[in-house]
PDB file of C-alpha atoms in Angstrom:
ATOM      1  CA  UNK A1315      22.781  17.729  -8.276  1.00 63.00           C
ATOM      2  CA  UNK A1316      22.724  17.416  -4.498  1.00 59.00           C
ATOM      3  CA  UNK A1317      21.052  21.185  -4.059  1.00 60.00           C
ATOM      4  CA  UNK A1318      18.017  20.151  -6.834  1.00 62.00           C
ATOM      5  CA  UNK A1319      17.350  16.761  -4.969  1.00 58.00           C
ATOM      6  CA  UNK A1320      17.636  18.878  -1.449  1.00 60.00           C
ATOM      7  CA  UNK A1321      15.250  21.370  -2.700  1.00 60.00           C
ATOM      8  CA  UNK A1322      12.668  18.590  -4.167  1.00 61.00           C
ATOM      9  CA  UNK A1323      12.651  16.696  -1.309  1.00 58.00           C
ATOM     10  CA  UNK A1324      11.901  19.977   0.872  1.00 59.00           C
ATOM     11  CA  UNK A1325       8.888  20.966  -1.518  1.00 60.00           C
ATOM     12  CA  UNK A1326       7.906  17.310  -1.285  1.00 59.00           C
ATOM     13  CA  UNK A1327       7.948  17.463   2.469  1.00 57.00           C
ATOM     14  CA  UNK A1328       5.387  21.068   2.277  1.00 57.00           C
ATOM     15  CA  UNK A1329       3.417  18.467   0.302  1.00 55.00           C
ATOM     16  CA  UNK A1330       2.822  16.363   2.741  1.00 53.00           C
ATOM     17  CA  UNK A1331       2.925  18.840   5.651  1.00 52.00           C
ATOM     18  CA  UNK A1332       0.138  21.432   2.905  1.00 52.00           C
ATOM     19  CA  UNK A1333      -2.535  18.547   1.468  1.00 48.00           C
ATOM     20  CA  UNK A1334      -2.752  15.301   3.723  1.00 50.00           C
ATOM     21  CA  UNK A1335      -5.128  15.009   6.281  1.00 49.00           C
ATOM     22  CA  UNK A1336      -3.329  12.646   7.659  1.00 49.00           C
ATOM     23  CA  UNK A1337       0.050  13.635   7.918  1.00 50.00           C
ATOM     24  CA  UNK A1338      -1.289  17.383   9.409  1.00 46.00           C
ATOM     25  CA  UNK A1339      -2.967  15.035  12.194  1.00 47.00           C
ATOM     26  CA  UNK A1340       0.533  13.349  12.719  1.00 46.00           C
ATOM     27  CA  UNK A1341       2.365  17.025  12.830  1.00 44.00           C
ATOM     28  CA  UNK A1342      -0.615  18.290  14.946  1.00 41.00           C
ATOM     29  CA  UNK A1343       0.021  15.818  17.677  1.00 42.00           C
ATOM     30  CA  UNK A1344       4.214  16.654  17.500  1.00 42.00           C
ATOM     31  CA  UNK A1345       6.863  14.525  17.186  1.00 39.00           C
ATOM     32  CA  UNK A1346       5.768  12.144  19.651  1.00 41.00           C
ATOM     33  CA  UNK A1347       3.133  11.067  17.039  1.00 73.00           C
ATOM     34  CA  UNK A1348       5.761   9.735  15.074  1.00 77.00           C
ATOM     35  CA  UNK A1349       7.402   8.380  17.168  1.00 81.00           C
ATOM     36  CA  UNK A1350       4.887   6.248  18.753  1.00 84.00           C
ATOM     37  CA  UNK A1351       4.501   5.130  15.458  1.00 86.00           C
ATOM     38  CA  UNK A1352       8.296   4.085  14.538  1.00 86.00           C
ATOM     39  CA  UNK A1353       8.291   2.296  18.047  1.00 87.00           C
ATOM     40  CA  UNK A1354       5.308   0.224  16.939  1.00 87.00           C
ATOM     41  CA  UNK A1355       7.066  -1.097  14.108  1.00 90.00           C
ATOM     42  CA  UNK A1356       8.158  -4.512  14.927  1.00 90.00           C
ATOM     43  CA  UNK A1357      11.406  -5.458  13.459  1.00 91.00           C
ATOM     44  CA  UNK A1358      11.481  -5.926   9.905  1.00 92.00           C
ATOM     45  CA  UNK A1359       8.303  -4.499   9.416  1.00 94.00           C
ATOM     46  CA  UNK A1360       8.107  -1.049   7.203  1.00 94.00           C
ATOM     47  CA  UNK A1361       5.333   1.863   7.204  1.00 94.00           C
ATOM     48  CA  UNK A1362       4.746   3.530   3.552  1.00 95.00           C
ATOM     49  CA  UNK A1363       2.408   5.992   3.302  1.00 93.00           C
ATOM     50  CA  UNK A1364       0.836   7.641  -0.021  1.00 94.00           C
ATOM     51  CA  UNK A1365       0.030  11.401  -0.093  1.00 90.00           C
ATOM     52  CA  UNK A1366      -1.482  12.837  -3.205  1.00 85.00           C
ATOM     53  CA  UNK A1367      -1.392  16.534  -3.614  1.00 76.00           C
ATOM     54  CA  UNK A1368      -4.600  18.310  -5.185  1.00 70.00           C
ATOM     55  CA  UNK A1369      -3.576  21.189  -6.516  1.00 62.00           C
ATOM     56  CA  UNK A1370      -1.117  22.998  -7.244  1.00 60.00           C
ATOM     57  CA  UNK A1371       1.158  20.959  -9.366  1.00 67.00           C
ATOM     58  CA  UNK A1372      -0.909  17.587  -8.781  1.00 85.00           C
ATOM     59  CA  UNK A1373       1.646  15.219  -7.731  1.00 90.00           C
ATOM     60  CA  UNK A1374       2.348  11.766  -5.534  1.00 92.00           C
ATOM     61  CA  UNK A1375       4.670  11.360  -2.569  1.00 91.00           C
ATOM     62  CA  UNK A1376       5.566   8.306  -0.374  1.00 93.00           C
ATOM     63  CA  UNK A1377       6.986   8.656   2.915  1.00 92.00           C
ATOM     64  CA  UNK A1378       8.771   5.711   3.883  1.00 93.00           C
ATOM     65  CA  UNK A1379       9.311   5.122   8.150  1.00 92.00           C
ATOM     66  CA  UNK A1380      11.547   2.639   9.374  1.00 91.00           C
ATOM     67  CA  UNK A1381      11.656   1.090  12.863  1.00 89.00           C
ATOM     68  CA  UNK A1382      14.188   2.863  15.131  1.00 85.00           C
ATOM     69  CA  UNK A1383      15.021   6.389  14.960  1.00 81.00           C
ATOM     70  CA  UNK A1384      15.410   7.365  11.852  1.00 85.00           C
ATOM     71  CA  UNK A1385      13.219  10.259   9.974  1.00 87.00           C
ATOM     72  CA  UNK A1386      10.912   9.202   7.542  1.00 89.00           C
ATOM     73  CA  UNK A1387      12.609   9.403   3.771  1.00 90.00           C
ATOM     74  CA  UNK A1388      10.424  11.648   1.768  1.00 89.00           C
ATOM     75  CA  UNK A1389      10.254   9.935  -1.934  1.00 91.00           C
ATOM     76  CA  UNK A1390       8.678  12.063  -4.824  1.00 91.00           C
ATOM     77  CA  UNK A1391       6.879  10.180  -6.940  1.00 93.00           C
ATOM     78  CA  UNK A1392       5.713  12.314  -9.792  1.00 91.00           C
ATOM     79  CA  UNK A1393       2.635  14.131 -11.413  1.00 92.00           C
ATOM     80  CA  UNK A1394      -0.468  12.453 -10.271  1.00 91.00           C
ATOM     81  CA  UNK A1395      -1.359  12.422 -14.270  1.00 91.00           C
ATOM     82  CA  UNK A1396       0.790  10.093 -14.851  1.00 94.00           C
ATOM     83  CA  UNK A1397       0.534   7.841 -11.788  1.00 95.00           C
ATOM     84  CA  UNK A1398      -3.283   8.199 -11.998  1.00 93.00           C
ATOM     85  CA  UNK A1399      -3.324   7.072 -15.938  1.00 95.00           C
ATOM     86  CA  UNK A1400      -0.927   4.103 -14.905  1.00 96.00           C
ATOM     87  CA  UNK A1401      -3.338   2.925 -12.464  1.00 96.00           C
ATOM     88  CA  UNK A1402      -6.242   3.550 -14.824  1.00 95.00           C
ATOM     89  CA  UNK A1403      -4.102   1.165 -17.261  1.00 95.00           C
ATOM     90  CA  UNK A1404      -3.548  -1.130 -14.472  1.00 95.00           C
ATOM     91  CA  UNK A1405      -6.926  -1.667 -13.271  1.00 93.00           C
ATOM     92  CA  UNK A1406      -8.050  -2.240 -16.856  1.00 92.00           C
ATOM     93  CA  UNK A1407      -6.206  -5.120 -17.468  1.00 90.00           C
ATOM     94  CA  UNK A1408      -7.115  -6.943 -13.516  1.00 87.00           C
ATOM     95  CA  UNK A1409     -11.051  -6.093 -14.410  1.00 86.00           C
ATOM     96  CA  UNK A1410     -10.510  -7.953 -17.930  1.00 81.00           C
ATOM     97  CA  UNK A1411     -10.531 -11.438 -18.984  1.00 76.00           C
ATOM     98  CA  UNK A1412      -7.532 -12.678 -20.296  1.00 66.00           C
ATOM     99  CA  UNK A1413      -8.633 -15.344 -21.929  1.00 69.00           C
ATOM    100  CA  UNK A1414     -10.244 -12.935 -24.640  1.00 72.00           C
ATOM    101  CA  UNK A1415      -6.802 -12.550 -26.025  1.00 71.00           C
ATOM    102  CA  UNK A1416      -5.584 -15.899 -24.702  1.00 71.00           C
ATOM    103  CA  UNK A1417      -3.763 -16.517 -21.906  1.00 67.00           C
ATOM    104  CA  UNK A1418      -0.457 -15.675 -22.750  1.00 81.00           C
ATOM    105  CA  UNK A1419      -1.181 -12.506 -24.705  1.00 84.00           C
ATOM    106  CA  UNK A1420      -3.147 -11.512 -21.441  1.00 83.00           C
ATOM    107  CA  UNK A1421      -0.187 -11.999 -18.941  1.00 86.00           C
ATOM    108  CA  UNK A1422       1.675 -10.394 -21.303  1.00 90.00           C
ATOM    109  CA  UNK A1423      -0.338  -7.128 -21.396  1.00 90.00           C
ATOM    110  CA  UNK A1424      -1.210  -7.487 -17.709  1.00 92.00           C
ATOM    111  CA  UNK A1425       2.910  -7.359 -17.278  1.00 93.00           C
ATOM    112  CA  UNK A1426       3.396  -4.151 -19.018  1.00 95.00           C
ATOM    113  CA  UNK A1427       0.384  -2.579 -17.218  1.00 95.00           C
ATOM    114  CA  UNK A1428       1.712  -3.682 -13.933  1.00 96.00           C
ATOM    115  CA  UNK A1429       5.474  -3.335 -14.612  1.00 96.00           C
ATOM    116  CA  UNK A1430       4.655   0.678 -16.131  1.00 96.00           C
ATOM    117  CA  UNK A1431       2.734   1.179 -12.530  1.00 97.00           C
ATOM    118  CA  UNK A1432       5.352  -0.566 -10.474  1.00 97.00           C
ATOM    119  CA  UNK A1433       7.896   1.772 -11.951  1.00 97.00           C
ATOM    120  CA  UNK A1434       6.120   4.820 -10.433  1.00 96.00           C
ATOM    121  CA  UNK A1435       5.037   3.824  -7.525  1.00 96.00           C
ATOM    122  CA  UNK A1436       7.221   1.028  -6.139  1.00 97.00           C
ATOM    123  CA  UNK A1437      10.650   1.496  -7.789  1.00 96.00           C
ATOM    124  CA  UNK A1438      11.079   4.919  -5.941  1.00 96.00           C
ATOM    125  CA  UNK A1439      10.291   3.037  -2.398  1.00 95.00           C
ATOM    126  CA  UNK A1440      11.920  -0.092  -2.827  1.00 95.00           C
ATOM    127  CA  UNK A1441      15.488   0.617  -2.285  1.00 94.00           C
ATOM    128  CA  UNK A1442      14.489   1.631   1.663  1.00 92.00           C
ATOM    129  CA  UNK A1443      13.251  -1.877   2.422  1.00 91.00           C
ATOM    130  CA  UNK A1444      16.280  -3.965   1.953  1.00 85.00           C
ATOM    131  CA  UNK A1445      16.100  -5.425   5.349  1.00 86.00           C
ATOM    132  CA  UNK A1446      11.901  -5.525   5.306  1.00 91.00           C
ATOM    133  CA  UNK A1447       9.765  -8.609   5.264  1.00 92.00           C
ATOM    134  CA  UNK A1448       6.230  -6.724   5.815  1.00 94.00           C
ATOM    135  CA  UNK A1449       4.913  -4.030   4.383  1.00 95.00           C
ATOM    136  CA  UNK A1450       2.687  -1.740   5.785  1.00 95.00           C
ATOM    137  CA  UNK A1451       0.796   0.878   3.288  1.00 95.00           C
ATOM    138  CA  UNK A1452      -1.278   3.583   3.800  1.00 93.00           C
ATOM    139  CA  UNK A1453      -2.521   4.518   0.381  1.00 93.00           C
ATOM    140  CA  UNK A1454      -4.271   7.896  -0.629  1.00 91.00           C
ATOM    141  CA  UNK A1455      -6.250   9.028  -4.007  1.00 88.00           C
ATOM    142  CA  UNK A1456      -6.223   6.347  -7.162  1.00 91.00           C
ATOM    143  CA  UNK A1457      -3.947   4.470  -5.469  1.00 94.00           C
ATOM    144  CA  UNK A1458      -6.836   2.924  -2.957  1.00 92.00           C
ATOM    145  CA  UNK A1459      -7.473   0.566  -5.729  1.00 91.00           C
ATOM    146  CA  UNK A1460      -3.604  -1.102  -6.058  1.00 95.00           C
ATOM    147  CA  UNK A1461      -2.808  -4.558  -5.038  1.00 94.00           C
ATOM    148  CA  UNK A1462       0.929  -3.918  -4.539  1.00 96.00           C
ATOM    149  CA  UNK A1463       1.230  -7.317  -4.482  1.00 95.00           C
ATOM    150  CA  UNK A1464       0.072  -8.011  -8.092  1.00 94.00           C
ATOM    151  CA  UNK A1465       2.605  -5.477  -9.651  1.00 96.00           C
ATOM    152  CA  UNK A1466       5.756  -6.573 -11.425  1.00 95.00           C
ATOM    153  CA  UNK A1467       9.499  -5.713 -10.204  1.00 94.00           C
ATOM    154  CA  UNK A1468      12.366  -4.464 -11.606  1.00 93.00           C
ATOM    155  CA  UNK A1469      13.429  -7.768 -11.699  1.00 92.00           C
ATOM    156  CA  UNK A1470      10.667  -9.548 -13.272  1.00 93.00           C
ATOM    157  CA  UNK A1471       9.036 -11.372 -10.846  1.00 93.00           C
ATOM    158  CA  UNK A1472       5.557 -10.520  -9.219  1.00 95.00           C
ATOM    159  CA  UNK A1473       5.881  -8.296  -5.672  1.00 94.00           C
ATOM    160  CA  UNK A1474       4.130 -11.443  -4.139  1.00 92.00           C
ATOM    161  CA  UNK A1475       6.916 -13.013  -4.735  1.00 92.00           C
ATOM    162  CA  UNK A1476       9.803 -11.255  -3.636  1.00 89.00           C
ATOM    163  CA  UNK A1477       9.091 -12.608   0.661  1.00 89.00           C
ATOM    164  CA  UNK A1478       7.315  -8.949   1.396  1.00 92.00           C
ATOM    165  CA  UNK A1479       3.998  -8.884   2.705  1.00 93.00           C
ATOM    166  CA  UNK A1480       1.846  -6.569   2.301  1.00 95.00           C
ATOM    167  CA  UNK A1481      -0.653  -4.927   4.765  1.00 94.00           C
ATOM    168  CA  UNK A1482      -3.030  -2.180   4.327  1.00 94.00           C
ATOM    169  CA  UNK A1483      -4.110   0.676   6.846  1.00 91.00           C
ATOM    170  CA  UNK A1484      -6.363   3.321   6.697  1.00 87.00           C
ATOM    171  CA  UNK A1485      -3.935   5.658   8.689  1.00 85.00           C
ATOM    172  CA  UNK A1486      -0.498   5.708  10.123  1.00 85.00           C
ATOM    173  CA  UNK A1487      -1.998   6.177  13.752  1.00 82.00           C
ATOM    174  CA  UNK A1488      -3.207   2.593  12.682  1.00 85.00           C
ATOM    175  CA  UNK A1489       0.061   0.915  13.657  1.00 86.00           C
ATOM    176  CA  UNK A1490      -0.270   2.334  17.375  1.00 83.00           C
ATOM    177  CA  UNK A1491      -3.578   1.309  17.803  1.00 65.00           C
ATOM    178  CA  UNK A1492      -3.263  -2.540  16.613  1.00 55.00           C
ATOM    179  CA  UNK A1493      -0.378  -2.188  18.784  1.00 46.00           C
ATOM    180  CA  UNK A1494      -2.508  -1.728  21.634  1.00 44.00           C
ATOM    181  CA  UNK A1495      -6.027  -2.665  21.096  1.00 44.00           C
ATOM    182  CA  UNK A1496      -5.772  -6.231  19.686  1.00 47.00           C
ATOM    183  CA  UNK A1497      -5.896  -8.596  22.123  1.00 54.00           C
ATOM    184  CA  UNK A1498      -4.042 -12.428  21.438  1.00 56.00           C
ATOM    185  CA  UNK A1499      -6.601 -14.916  20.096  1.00 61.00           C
ATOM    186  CA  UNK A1500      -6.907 -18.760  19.572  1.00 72.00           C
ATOM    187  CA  UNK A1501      -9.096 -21.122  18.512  1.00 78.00           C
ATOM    188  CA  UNK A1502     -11.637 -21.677  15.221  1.00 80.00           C
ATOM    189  CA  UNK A1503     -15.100 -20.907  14.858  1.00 82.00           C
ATOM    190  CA  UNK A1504     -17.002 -22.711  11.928  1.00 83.00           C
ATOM    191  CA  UNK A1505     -20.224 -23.619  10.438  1.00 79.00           C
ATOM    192  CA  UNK A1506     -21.413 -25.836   8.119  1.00 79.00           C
ATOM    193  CA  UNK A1507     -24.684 -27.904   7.647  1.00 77.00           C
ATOM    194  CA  UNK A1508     -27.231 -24.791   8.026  1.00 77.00           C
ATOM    195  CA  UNK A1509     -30.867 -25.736   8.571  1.00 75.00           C
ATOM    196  CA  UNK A1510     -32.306 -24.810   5.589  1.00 68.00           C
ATOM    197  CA  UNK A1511     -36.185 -23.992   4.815  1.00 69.00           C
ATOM    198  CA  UNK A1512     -38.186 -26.854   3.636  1.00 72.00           C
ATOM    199  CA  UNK A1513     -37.854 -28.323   0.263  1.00 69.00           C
ATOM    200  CA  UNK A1514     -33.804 -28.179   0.175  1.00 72.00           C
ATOM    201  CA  UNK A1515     -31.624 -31.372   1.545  1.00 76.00           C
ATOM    202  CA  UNK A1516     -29.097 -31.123   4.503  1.00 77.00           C
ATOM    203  CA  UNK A1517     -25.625 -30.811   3.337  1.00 74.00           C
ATOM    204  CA  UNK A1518     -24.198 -33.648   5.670  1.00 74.00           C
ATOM    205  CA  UNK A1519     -20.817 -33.507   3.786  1.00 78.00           C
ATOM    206  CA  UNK A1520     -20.647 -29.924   4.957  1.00 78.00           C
ATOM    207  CA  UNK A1521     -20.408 -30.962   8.581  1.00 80.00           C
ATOM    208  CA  UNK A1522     -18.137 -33.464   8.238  1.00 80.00           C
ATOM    209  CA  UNK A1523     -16.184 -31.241   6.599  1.00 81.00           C
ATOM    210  CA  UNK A1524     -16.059 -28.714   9.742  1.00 80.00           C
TER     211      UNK A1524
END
């Protein structure tokens, strides 16, 4: 009922505010801190950030900031037994070779592994970014390792698929400072051809290829 769900996502939100670094440097620095990173949020573009609680009760959440005004949502996730073993799962099927099984028997497996983690970690998020086209993630714990990307949607379909991009950051304060310290660029630099030590032949076809 609507008192359980307030009540989870207040303990969710001492979570956050108890065991991330990150999100105690956010609350250290006030609201403003937020807020200077909503307003850095170009249009379409969503921040979701991964906090993994230690101990007691080991535990995920995602918090989940749209541009404009609007609070973060604060999305429990689950035990971090759970999410941890998924990824485990996950991240044995990506290091193996699928052709040891045979192709199809490998995508299939791959699927489930991907689909299982998905359904922890995504699912949860996904119904705030409706009107997203980028993704921006700040991951935490096991979940370094995940290609959100790679996983498999309620629908079927590979995230890679579905028109989101997907962008990683080491920290929400991230988004300010590309904001700010990136300057506009143009142009290509290439090689190709190297001068190599005696005994080896030019690679002419490299240079005409740059």
């Amino acid at each position: 009922g609507v008192p359980e769900a307030r009540a989870e996502a207040d303990r969710a939100e001492r979570v956050l505010a108890e065991k991330s670094r990150e999100y105690r440097h956010v609350l250290a620095r006030g609201d403003p801190g937020r807020v200077e990173v909503q307003r850095a949020l170009p249009p379409g573009t969503v921040l979701v950030s991964y906090f993994h609680q230690d101990e007691p009760g080991r535990a995920y959440v995602a918090s989940v900031l749209l541009p404009g005004a609007a609070p973060p949502r604060i999305v429990p996730l689950g035990g971090a037994t759970e999410i941890d073993a998924a990824v485990q799962s996950w991240n044995a099927r990506v290091s193996s070779d699928p052709r040891l099984d045979g192709a199809a028997a490998g995508e299939v497996a791959y699927r489930a592994a991907a689909r299982r983690l998905a359904e922890r970690i995504w699912d949860p998020v996904a119904p705030y970014l409706a009107d997203a086209d980028r993704v921006l993630v700040v991951p935490e714990g096991a979940l370094h390792g995940v290609s959100l990307a790679t996983l498999v949607s309620a629908r079927g379909d590979y995230l890679v698929d579905s028109g989101l991009s997907f962008h990683y950051l080491t920290a929400e304060r991230d988004v300010v400072g590309a904001e700010e310290d990136s300057p506009s660029a143009s142009g290509l630099l290439a090689f190709g051809d190297p001068a190599h030590e005696p005994g080896f032949a030019p690679l002419p076809g490299a240079r005409r290829e740059v």
